[in-house]
Short mmCIF file of C-alpha atoms in Angstrom, two decimals:
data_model
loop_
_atom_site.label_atom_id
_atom_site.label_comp_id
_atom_site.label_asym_id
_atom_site.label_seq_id
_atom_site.Cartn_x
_atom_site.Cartn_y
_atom_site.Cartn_z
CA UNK A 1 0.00 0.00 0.00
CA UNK A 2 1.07 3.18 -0.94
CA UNK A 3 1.95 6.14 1.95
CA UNK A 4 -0.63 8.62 1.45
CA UNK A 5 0.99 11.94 1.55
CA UNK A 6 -0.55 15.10 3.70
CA UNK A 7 -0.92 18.23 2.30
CA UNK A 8 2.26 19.37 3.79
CA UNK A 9 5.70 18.27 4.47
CA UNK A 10 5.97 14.21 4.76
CA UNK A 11 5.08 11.30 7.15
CA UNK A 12 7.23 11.34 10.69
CA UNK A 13 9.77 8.68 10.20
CA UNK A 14 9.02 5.29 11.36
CA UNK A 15 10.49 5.02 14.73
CA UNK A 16 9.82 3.91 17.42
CA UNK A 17 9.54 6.96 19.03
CA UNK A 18 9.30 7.37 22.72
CA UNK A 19 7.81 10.48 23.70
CA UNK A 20 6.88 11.74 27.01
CA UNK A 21 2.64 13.63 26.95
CA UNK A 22 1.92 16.84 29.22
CA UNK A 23 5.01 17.20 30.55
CA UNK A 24 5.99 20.43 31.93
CA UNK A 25 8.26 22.76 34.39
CA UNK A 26 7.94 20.53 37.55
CA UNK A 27 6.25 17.69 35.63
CA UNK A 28 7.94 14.45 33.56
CA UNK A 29 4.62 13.70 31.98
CA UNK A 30 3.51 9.87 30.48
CA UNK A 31 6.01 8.00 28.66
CA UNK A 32 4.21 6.93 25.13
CA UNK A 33 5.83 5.01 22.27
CA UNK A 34 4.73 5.64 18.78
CA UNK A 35 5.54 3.72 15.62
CA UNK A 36 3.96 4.93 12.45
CA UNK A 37 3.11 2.63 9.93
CA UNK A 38 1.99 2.57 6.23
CA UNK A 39 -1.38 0.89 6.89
CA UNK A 40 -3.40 0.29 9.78
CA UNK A 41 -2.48 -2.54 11.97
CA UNK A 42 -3.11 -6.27 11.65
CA UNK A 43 -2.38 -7.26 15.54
CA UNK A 44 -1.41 -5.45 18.20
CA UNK A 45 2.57 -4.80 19.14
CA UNK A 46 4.57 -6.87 21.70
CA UNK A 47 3.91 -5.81 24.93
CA UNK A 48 6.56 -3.41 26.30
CA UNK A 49 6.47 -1.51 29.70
CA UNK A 50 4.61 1.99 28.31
CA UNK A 51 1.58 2.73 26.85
CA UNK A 52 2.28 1.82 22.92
CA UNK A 53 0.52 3.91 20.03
CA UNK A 54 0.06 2.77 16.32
CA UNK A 55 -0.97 5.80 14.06
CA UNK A 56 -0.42 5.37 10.11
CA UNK A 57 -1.67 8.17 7.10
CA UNK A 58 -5.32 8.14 6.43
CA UNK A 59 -5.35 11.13 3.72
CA UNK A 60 -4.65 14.99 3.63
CA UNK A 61 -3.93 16.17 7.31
CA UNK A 62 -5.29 12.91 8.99
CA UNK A 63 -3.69 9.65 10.53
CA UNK A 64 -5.19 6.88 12.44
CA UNK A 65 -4.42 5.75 15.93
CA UNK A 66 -4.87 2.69 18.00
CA UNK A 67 -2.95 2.60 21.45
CA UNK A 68 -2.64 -0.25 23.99
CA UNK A 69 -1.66 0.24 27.84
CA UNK A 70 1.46 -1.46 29.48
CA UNK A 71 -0.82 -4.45 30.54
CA UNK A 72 -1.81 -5.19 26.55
CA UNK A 73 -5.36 -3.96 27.01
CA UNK A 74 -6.43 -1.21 24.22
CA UNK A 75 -7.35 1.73 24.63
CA UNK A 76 -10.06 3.04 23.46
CA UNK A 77 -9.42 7.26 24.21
CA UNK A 78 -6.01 7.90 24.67
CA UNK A 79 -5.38 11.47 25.56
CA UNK A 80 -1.55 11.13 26.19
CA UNK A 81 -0.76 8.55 23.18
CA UNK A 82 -3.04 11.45 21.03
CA UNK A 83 -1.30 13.75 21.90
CA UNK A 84 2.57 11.83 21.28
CA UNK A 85 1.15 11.06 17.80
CA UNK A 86 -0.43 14.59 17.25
CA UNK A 87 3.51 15.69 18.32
CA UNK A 88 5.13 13.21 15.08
CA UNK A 89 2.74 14.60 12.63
CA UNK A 90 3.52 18.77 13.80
CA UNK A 91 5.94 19.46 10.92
CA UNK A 92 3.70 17.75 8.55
CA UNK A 93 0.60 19.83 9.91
CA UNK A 94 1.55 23.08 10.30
CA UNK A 95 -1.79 24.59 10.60
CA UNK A 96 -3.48 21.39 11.97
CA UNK A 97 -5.46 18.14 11.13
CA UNK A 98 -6.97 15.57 12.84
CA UNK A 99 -6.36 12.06 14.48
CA UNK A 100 -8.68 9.20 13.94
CA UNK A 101 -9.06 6.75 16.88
CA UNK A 102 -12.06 4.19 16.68
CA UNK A 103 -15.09 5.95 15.45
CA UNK A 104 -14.21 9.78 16.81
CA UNK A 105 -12.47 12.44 14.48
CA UNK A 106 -9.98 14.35 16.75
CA UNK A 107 -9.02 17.90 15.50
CA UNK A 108 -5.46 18.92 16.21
CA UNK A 109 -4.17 22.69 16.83
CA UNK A 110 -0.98 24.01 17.58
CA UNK A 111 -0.07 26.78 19.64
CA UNK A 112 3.31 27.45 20.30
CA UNK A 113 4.95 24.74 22.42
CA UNK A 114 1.24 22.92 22.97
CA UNK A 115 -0.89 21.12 21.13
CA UNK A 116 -4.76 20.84 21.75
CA UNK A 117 -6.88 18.32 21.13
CA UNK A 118 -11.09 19.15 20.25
CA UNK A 119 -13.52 16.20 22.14
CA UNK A 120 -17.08 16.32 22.05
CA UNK A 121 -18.15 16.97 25.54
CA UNK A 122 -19.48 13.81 27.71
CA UNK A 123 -22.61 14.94 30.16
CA UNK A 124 -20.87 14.75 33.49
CA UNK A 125 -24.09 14.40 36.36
CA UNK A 126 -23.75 15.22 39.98
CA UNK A 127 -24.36 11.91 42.21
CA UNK A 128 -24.06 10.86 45.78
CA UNK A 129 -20.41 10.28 47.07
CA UNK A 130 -19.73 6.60 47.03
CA UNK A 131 -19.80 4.77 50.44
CA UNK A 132 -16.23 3.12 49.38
CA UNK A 133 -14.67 6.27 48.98
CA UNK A 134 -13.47 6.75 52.23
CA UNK A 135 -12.16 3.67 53.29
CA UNK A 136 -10.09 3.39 49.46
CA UNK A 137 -9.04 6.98 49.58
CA UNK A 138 -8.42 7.69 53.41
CA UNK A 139 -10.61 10.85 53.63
CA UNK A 140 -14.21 12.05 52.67
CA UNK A 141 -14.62 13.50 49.41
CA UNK A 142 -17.04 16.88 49.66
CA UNK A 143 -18.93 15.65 45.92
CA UNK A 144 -19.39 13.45 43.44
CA UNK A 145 -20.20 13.54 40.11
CA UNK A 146 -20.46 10.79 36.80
CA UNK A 147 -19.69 10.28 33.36
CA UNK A 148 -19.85 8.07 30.67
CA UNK A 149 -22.48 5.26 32.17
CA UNK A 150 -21.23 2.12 33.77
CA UNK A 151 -18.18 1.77 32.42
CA UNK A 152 -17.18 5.39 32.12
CA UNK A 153 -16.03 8.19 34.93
CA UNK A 154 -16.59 8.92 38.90
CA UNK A 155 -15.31 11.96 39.78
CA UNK A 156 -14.65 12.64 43.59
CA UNK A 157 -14.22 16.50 44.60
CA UNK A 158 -12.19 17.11 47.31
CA UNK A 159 -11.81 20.55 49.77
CA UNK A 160 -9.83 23.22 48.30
CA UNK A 161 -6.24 23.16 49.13
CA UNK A 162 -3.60 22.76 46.83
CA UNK A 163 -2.10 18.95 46.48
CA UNK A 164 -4.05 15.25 46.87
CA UNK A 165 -0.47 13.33 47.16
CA UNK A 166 -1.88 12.73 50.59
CA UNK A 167 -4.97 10.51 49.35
CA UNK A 168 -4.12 6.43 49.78
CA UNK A 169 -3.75 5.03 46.28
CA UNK A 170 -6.50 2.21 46.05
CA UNK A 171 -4.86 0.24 43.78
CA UNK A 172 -6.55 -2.51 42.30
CA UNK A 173 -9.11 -3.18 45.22
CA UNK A 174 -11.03 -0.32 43.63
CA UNK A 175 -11.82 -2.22 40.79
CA UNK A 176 -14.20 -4.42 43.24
CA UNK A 177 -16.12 -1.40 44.39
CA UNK A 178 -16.85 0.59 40.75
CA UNK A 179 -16.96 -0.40 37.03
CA UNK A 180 -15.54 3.53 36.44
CA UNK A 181 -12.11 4.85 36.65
CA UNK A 182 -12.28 7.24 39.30
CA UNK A 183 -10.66 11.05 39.37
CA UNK A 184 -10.16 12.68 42.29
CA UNK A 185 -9.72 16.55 42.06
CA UNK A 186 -10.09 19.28 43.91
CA UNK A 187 -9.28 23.39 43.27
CA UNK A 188 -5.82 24.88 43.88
CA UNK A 189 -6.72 28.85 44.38
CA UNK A 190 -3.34 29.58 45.46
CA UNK A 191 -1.79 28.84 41.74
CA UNK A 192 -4.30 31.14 40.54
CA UNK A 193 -7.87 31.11 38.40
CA UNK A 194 -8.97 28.31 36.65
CA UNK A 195 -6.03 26.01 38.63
CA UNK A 196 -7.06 22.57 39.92
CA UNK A 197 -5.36 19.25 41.00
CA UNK A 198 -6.09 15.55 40.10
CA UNK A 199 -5.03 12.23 40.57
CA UNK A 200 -6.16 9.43 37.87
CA UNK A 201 -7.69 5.83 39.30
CA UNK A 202 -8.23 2.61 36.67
CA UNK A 203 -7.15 -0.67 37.83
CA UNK A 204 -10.26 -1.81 35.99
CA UNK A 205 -8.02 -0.85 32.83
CA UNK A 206 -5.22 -2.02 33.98
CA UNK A 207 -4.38 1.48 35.50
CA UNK A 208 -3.54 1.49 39.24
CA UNK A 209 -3.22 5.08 38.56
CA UNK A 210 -1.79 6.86 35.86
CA UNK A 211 0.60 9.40 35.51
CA UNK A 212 -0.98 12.06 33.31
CA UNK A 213 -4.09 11.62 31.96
CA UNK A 214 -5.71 13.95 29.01
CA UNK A 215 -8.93 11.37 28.94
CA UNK A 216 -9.95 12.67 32.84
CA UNK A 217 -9.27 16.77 31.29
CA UNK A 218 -12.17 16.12 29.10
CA UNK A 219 -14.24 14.71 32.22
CA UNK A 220 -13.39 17.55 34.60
CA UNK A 221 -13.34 20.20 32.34
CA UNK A 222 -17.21 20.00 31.92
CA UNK A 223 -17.14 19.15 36.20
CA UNK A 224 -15.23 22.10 36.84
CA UNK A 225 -17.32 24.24 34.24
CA UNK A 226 -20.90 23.31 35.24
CA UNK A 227 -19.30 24.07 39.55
CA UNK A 228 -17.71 27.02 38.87
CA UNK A 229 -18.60 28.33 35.19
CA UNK A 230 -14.48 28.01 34.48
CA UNK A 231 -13.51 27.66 31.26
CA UNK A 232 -10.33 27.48 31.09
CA UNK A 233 -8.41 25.22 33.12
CA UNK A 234 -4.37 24.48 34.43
CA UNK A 235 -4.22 21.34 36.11
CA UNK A 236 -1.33 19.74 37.92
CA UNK A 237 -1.39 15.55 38.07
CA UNK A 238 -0.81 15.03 41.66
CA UNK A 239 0.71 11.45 40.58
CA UNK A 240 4.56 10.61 41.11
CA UNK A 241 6.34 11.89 38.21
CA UNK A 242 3.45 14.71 37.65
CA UNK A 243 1.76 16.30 34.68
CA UNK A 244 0.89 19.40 33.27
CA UNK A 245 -2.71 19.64 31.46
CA UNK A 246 -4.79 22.00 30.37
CA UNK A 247 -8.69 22.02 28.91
CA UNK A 248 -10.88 25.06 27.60
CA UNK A 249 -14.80 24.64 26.69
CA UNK A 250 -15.40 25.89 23.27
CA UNK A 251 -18.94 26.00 22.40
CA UNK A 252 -19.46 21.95 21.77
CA UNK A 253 -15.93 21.06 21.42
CA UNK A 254 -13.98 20.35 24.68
CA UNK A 255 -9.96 20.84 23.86
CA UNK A 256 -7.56 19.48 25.74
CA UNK A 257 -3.87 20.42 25.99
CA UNK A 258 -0.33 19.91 26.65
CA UNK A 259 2.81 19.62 25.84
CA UNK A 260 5.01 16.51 23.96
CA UNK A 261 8.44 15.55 23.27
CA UNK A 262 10.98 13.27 22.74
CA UNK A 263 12.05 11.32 26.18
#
């Protein structure tokens, strides 16, 4: 099969590349290794010990993506491995494109060192506060809120105050209590408007917790919009190596942000 060529520049080269999604000042960010292909992928790669993206040319401006997690399980929205491959295809895309994964079109800006990425919005409902979420998390969250159905997003708001390194990591005894991957946040006032913290929960993807997480910005940007009426967000992954992410509501388009780069 034949490379299909975008309007500008050429492909990224092959790789592997490992590249490290919202990373930042006082953040690492989540390691992500891309390979880009001429075709879209028979099987999935050998497992490795990083999330693993497979993005190939689909036409003018737009590539394909499928990613898999360290434990072999696939993905099915994966902000950080988006964003790695949205970083490969930058000097091809100089004013933008878009990234195929599954059945969802994913537009791609650029603007200056970050790169956005445009979701359509999920409907994020305020619920009562789990009675598990005290004994897995070691404190009592203040609200609650869900996302995506059964399968999708609790998020657990916690009292203003800056960092939630001092919440117990469940690990994967959470998985018994919810279906959801579960984001704890809370706002951070002191670093200023439209600041927040969050940690990122899903054993029940193979995800004890995750280091930086672009999939929970699109959650909590609609939490922290329909609280507080902020649109534009700075968040701070309260996880062990940290990450830097950023969302803004647009109308109906939800874009998330950060920055990429080679490891």
């Amino acid at each position: 099969m034949a490379t299909v060529e975008p309007e500008n520049g050429t492909p990224p080269s092959r790789g592997p590349h490992l590249l490290r999604a919202f990373a930042g000042p006082c953040a690492q960010g989540n390691p992500c290794l891309v390979t880009v292909l001429e075709a879209p992928p028979r099987r999935p790669p050998a497992e490795v010990d990083v999330t693993q993206c497979l993005c190939w040319p689909l036409g003018p401006r737009t590539a394909g993506v499928r990613c898999w997690s360290a434990s072999g399980m696939e993905i099915q929205c994966c902000g950080h491995g988006l964003l790695s491959c949205a970083q490969l295809w930058r000097t091809a895309w100089p004013g933008g494109g878009a990234l195929r994964m599954g059945s969802a079109d994913i537009p791609v800006q650029y603007e200056d060192d970050r790169i956005w990425l445009g979701f359509a919005p999920l409907t994020v409902e305020v619920c009562d506060v789990p009675d598990w979420s005290v004994a897995r998390f070691g404190g009592t969250p203040v609200a609650a809120a869900a996302a995506g159905g059964a399968r999708g997003y609790i998020v657990l708001q916690w009292p203003d105050g800056g960092s939630l390194k001092m919440l117990e990591a469940p690990g994967y005894d959470l998985a018994g209590d919810t279906g959801c991957a579960v984001i704890a946040t809370c706002r951070d006032r002191a670093a200023g408007p439209g600041a927040i913290r969050l940690r990122y929960f899903a054993p029940q993807h193979g995800v004890p917790e995750d280091t930086a997480t672009g999939s929970a910005m699109r959650v909590l940007a609609t939490f922290w919009h329909s609280q507080e009426m902020m649109t534009d967000l700075c968040a701070r992954q309260d996880s062990p190596v940290g990450g830097e992410l950023f969302s803004r509501v647009d109308g109906d388009t939800i874009w998330v942000g950060g920055r990429a780069g080679e490891a």
